CSV table of C-alpha atoms and ligand atoms in Angstrom, one decimal:
chain,number,residue,atom,x,y,z
Z,1,MET,CA,-0.1,-0.1,0.1
Z,2,ARG,CA,2.7,2.3,0.6
Z,3,LEU,CA,4.1,4.2,-2.1
Z,4,ARG,CA,7.3,5.7,-1.7
Z,5,ASN,CA,8.8,8.2,-3.4
Z,6,ILE,CA,6.2,10.4,-4.4
Z,7,THR,CA,7.7,13.7,-4.8
Z,8,GLY,CA,6.3,16.6,-3.9
Z,9,SER,CA,3.8,14.8,-2.1
Z,10,ARG,CA,3.6,16.5,1.0
Z,11,GLU,CA,3.9,19.9,-0.8
Z,12,ILE,CA,0.6,18.8,-2.0
Z,13,ILE,CA,-1.3,17.9,0.9
Z,14,GLY,CA,0.4,21.1,2.7
Z,15,GLU,CA,-1.2,23.5,0.5
Z,16,SER,CA,-4.7,21.3,0.2
Z,17,GLU,CA,-7.7,22.9,2.0
Z,18,PHE,CA,-9.0,18.9,2.4
Z,19,VAL,CA,-5.9,18.2,5.1
Z,20,ILE,CA,-5.7,19.6,8.2
Z,21,HIS,CA,-2.6,20.7,9.3
Z,22,ASP,CA,-2.7,20.9,12.9
Z,23,PRO,CA,-5.3,18.6,14.1
Z,24,GLU,CA,-4.1,18.5,18.0
Z,25,GLY,CA,-5.4,22.9,17.7
Z,26,GLN,CA,-8.0,21.2,16.6
Z,27,LYS,CA,-9.9,19.6,19.7
Z,28,GLY,CA,-13.5,20.7,21.3
Z,29,ASN,CA,-13.3,22.7,17.5
Z,30,TRP,CA,-14.2,20.6,14.5
Z,31,PRO,CA,-18.0,22.1,14.6
Z,32,GLU,CA,-15.5,25.3,13.9
Z,33,ILE,CA,-14.0,23.7,10.5
Z,34,PHE,CA,-16.9,22.8,9.0
Z,35,GLY,CA,-18.9,24.9,9.5
Z,36,ASN,CA,-22.0,23.0,11.1
Z,37,ASN,CA,-22.7,20.7,14.3
Z,38,ASN,CA,-23.8,18.0,12.7
Z,39,PRO,CA,-22.0,14.6,13.5
Z,40,ILE,CA,-18.5,13.6,12.5
Z,41,HIS,CA,-17.3,10.2,11.9
Z,42,ILE,CA,-14.3,9.0,11.3
Z,43,GLU,CA,-11.9,6.5,9.6
Z,44,ILE,CA,-8.5,5.5,10.9
Z,45,GLY,CA,-6.6,4.0,9.0
Z,46,MET,CA,-8.2,5.6,5.6
Z,47,GLY,CA,-6.0,4.7,2.9
Z,48,LYS,CA,-6.4,6.1,-0.3
Z,49,GLY,CA,-9.7,7.4,0.5
Z,50,ARG,CA,-12.0,5.7,-1.5
Z,51,PHE,CA,-14.3,4.2,1.0
Z,52,ILE,CA,-15.1,7.3,3.3
Z,53,MET,CA,-15.3,9.3,-0.4
Z,54,GLU,CA,-18.6,6.6,-1.0
Z,55,THR,CA,-20.0,6.9,2.1
Z,56,ALA,CA,-20.2,10.8,3.0
Z,57,LYS,CA,-21.1,11.2,-0.8
Z,58,ALA,CA,-23.8,9.2,0.9
Z,59,HIS,CA,-24.2,11.3,3.9
Z,60,PRO,CA,-24.1,14.7,3.3
Z,61,ASP,CA,-25.2,15.6,6.8
Z,62,ILE,CA,-22.6,14.2,8.8
Z,63,ASN,CA,-19.3,15.0,8.7
Z,64,TYR,CA,-15.8,13.5,8.0
Z,65,VAL,CA,-12.8,13.1,9.1
Z,66,GLY,CA,-9.5,10.2,7.3
Z,67,ILE,CA,-6.5,9.7,8.9
Z,68,GLU,CA,-4.0,8.3,6.7
Z,69,LYS,CA,-0.2,7.4,8.7
Z,70,TYR,CA,1.2,8.1,5.1
Z,71,SER,CA,2.1,11.0,2.8
Z,72,SER,CA,2.5,8.5,-0.1
Z,73,VAL,CA,-1.1,7.4,1.0
Z,74,LEU,CA,-2.8,10.2,2.0
Z,75,LEU,CA,-1.8,12.0,-1.2
Z,76,ARG,CA,-4.2,9.5,-3.9
Z,77,ALA,CA,-6.2,11.1,-1.4
Z,78,VAL,CA,-5.6,13.8,-1.9
Z,79,GLN,CA,-5.6,13.9,-5.2
Z,80,LYS,CA,-9.4,13.3,-5.8
Z,81,ILE,CA,-10.3,15.4,-3.4
Z,82,GLU,CA,-8.9,18.4,-5.0
Z,83,GLN,CA,-10.9,16.4,-8.7
Z,84,GLU,CA,-14.2,16.2,-6.8
Z,85,PRO,CA,-14.4,18.5,-3.4
Z,86,LEU,CA,-16.2,17.7,-0.7
Z,87,SER,CA,-17.4,20.1,1.7
Z,88,ASN,CA,-17.9,17.6,4.6
Z,89,VAL,CA,-14.4,15.6,4.2
Z,90,ARG,CA,-11.5,16.5,6.1
Z,91,PHE,CA,-7.6,14.3,6.1
Z,92,ILE,CA,-5.0,13.9,8.6
Z,93,ARG,CA,-2.0,12.8,8.0
Z,94,MET,CA,-1.0,11.4,11.6
Z,95,ASP,CA,0.0,8.6,13.7
Z,96,ALA,CA,-3.7,7.1,15.2
Z,97,GLU,CA,-2.3,6.3,18.6
Z,98,ALA,CA,-2.8,10.6,18.9
Z,99,VAL,CA,-5.9,10.9,17.9
Z,100,ALA,CA,-7.5,11.3,21.9
Z,101,ASP,CA,-5.4,14.8,20.9
Z,102,VAL,CA,-7.1,16.0,18.4
Z,103,PHE,CA,-11.1,14.6,19.6
Z,104,ASP,CA,-12.9,15.9,22.6
Z,105,MET,CA,-14.3,13.4,25.3
Z,106,GLU,CA,-16.7,11.4,23.2
Z,107,GLU,CA,-16.9,14.5,20.0
Z,108,VAL,CA,-17.1,11.8,17.5
Z,109,GLY,CA,-20.8,10.3,16.8
Z,110,ARG,CA,-18.6,6.7,14.7
Z,111,ILE,CA,-15.0,5.1,14.2
Z,112,TYR,CA,-14.4,3.2,11.1
Z,113,LEU,CA,-11.7,0.4,10.9
Z,114,ASN,CA,-11.0,-1.4,6.9
Z,115,PHE,CA,-8.5,-3.1,6.7
Z,116,SER,CA,-6.1,-2.8,9.2
Z,117,ASP,CA,-2.7,-3.5,9.3
Z,118,PRO,CA,-2.4,-6.8,10.7
Z,119,TRP,CA,0.4,-6.6,12.4
Z,120,PRO,CA,1.4,-10.5,13.0
Z,121,LYS,CA,3.7,-10.6,15.2
Z,122,ASP,CA,2.3,-11.1,19.1
Z,123,ARG,CA,4.8,-8.4,20.6
Z,124,HIS,CA,3.5,-6.1,17.8
Z,125,ALA,CA,-0.5,-6.5,19.1
Z,126,LYS,CA,-0.5,-2.9,20.2
Z,127,ARG,CA,-0.3,-1.9,17.2
Z,128,ARG,CA,-3.0,-3.7,15.8
Z,129,LEU,CA,-5.8,-0.6,15.5
Z,130,PRO,CA,-8.7,-3.5,16.9
Z,131,SER,CA,-6.6,-4.6,19.6
Z,132,LYS,CA,-7.3,-3.0,23.3
Z,133,GLU,CA,-5.2,-0.2,23.9
Z,134,PHE,CA,-6.7,1.7,20.8
Z,135,LEU,CA,-10.2,0.3,22.3
Z,136,ALA,CA,-9.4,2.2,25.5
Z,137,ARG,CA,-7.9,5.2,22.6
Z,138,TYR,CA,-11.6,4.9,21.0
Z,139,ASP,CA,-13.8,5.3,24.3
Z,140,ARG,CA,-12.5,8.7,24.9
Z,141,ILE,CA,-13.1,9.9,21.6
Z,142,LEU,CA,-16.5,8.2,20.9
Z,143,GLU,CA,-20.2,9.5,21.8
Z,144,LYS,CA,-21.6,7.5,24.8
Z,145,ASP,CA,-23.9,5.3,22.2
Z,146,GLY,CA,-21.4,5.4,19.6
Z,147,GLN,CA,-20.6,2.7,17.8
Z,148,LEU,CA,-17.5,0.9,16.1
Z,149,GLU,CA,-17.6,-1.0,12.5
Z,150,PHE,CA,-14.8,-3.1,11.5
Z,151,LYS,CA,-13.6,-4.9,9.1
Z,152,THR,CA,-11.5,-7.3,7.3
Z,153,ASP,CA,-10.1,-10.8,5.3
Z,154,ASN,CA,-7.9,-11.0,8.2
Z,155,ARG,CA,-9.2,-14.2,10.0
Z,156,GLU,CA,-6.0,-13.9,12.8
Z,157,LEU,CA,-6.4,-9.9,12.8
Z,158,PHE,CA,-10.7,-10.3,13.6
Z,159,GLU,CA,-10.6,-13.4,16.0
Z,160,PHE,CA,-8.2,-11.6,17.7
Z,161,ALA,CA,-10.5,-8.4,17.4
Z,162,LEU,CA,-13.3,-10.2,18.7
Z,163,GLU,CA,-11.9,-11.6,21.9
Z,164,GLU,CA,-10.1,-7.3,22.8
Z,165,LEU,CA,-13.7,-6.7,23.3
Z,166,GLU,CA,-14.6,-7.9,26.2
Z,167,PRO,CA,-12.3,-6.5,28.5
Z,168,ALA,CA,-12.2,-3.7,27.0
Z,169,GLY,CA,-15.8,-2.5,28.4
Z,170,TRP,CA,-17.8,-3.4,24.6
Z,171,ARG,CA,-19.6,-5.6,23.3
Z,172,ILE,CA,-20.7,-6.8,20.1
Z,173,LYS,CA,-23.4,-5.4,18.8
Z,174,ASN,CA,-23.7,-7.5,14.7
Z,175,VAL,CA,-20.9,-9.2,13.4
Z,176,THR,CA,-20.5,-11.2,10.1
Z,177,PHE,CA,-17.9,-13.8,8.8
Z,178,ASP,CA,-19.1,-13.4,5.7
Z,179,LEU,CA,-20.6,-9.2,5.1
Z,180,HIS,CA,-20.8,-10.2,1.3
Z,181,HIS,CA,-22.9,-13.1,1.9
Z,182,ASP,CA,-25.4,-11.9,5.1
Z,183,LYS,CA,-27.6,-9.5,3.3
Z,184,GLU,CA,-28.7,-7.3,6.5
Z,185,MET,CA,-25.3,-6.1,7.4
Z,186,MET,CA,-24.4,-5.7,3.7
Z,187,GLU,CA,-26.8,-3.0,3.4
Z,188,GLY,CA,-25.6,0.4,2.9
Z,189,ASN,CA,-22.2,-1.6,2.2
Z,190,ILE,CA,-19.8,0.3,1.1
Z,191,MET,CA,-16.1,-1.0,-0.2
Z,192,THR,CA,-12.7,-0.4,0.7
Z,193,GLU,CA,-9.9,-0.6,-2.5
Z,194,TYR,CA,-8.9,-3.9,-0.4
Z,195,GLU,CA,-12.1,-4.7,0.2
Z,196,GLU,CA,-12.7,-4.9,-3.6
Z,197,ARG,CA,-8.8,-6.2,-3.9
Z,198,PHE,CA,-9.7,-9.5,-1.3
Z,199,SER,CA,-13.1,-10.1,-2.1
Z,200,SER,CA,-12.9,-10.4,-5.9
Z,201,MET,CA,-9.8,-13.1,-4.7
Z,202,GLY,CA,-12.8,-15.0,-3.1
Z,203,ASN,CA,-11.9,-14.5,0.3
Z,204,PRO,CA,-14.7,-13.9,2.6
Z,205,ILE,CA,-15.0,-10.7,5.2
Z,206,PHE,CA,-15.4,-10.6,7.8
Z,207,LYS,CA,-17.1,-7.3,9.8
Z,208,TYR,CA,-18.3,-6.6,13.2
Z,209,VAL,CA,-20.7,-3.7,15.1
Z,210,ILE,CA,-19.5,-2.8,18.0
Z,211,VAL,CA,-20.8,-0.4,21.1
Z,212,ARG,CA,-20.0,-0.3,24.9
Z,213,GLN,CA,-20.8,-2.7,27.7
Z,214,GLY,CA,-24.7,-1.6,28.2
Z,215,ARG,CA,-25.4,1.2,25.9
Z,216,GLY,CA,-26.2,0.7,22.7
L,301,LIG,N1,-8.9,1.6,4.7
L,301,LIG,C1,-8.0,0.6,3.6
L,301,LIG,C2,-8.4,0.2,3.2
L,301,LIG,O1,-9.6,-0.6,3.3
L,301,LIG,O2,-8.3,-0.1,1.2
L,301,LIG,C3,-6.3,1.0,3.4
L,301,LIG,C4,-6.2,-0.3,4.6
L,301,LIG,S1,-4.6,-0.6,4.8
L,301,LIG,C5,-4.2,-2.2,5.1
L,301,LIG,C6,-4.4,0.7,6.2
L,301,LIG,C7,-4.3,1.4,6.1
L,301,LIG,O3,-3.0,1.9,7.5
L,301,LIG,C8,-2.6,2.1,5.3
L,301,LIG,O4,-2.5,2.7,4.7
L,301,LIG,C9,-2.2,2.3,6.7
L,301,LIG,O5,-1.1,2.8,6.1
L,301,LIG,C10,-2.9,3.1,7.9
L,301,LIG,N2,-2.7,2.5,8.8
L,301,LIG,C11,-1.6,1.8,9.9
L,301,LIG,N3,-1.9,2.2,10.7
L,301,LIG,C12,-2.1,3.5,10.9
L,301,LIG,C13,-1.8,4.1,12.0
L,301,LIG,N4,-2.0,3.5,12.6
L,301,LIG,N5,-2.4,5.1,12.1
L,301,LIG,C14,-3.2,5.4,10.7
L,301,LIG,N6,-2.4,4.7,10.0
L,301,LIG,C15,-2.7,4.0,9.3
C-alpha cells in the first residue's frame, strides 16, 4: 500500500484545504472547521480514501475525518478530493495513537476501521488498530452510544479483535463472517479498495459493529 518516493507529496498535502495541518489545535473545535454541528464520523487508516469519500457523498449531513499515517498514501486521497471537492470531508496525516489528542471526549459519533494492518507478531499486538490499547483511546473520543465498525479479510486479526472486546468494556452489536453473503449487514455497504481486491479473490469479509457494554 505504501507508495514510496512520490515527489512533492508533502507539498501537495501541505497546500490542500482538505487536510488539517494542526489537528491537535482542533480538539473540541471541529464544528468550526465544518461550519456546522453535524455529527463527526472518522475512519482510521483510510488509505486512498475511496470508502470515506463514497460514504460522505451518501451522507452529506455527516462530517467525515479520515486519518492516514503515510503522506505517500494520503496523497492519493488528496488528489481525488481536489478533483471532486466534498465540503463534509477532511483528512489528517498522523499516527492514530494520538487520536485522543485530536478529538475531545465524546466528540466522535462513529469510528470506522477498514482492513487494518494485521501486525502478525505477538510483540506488535498493541499496534493493531482493534487492540484493547486502541479501544481505550476510542473509548475517550466516542459518544457513549456511538459505535465502531471494523471490516477485514484477515481471520487471525478478526479473531484477535473479537477477543479484545469484553476485557476492554465493549460488546458486539452485529457480526458476520461473510459480509458479502449477509443480506442485512450488506445493506448500504460501501466497498473499500482492499475489500474490492480481496473479495474479488474469493476471500470472505468479516465485519463487526461494536458498542460499549450496557449501551447501544
Ligand atoms: N482502509 C483502506 C482499505 O480498506 O482499502 C486501506 C487499508 S491498508 C491495509 C491500511 C492503512 O492503514 C494503510 O494506508 C496504513 O498506512 C494505515 N495505517 C496503519 N496504521 C495506522 C495508524 N496507526 N495510524 C494511521 N493510519 C494507519
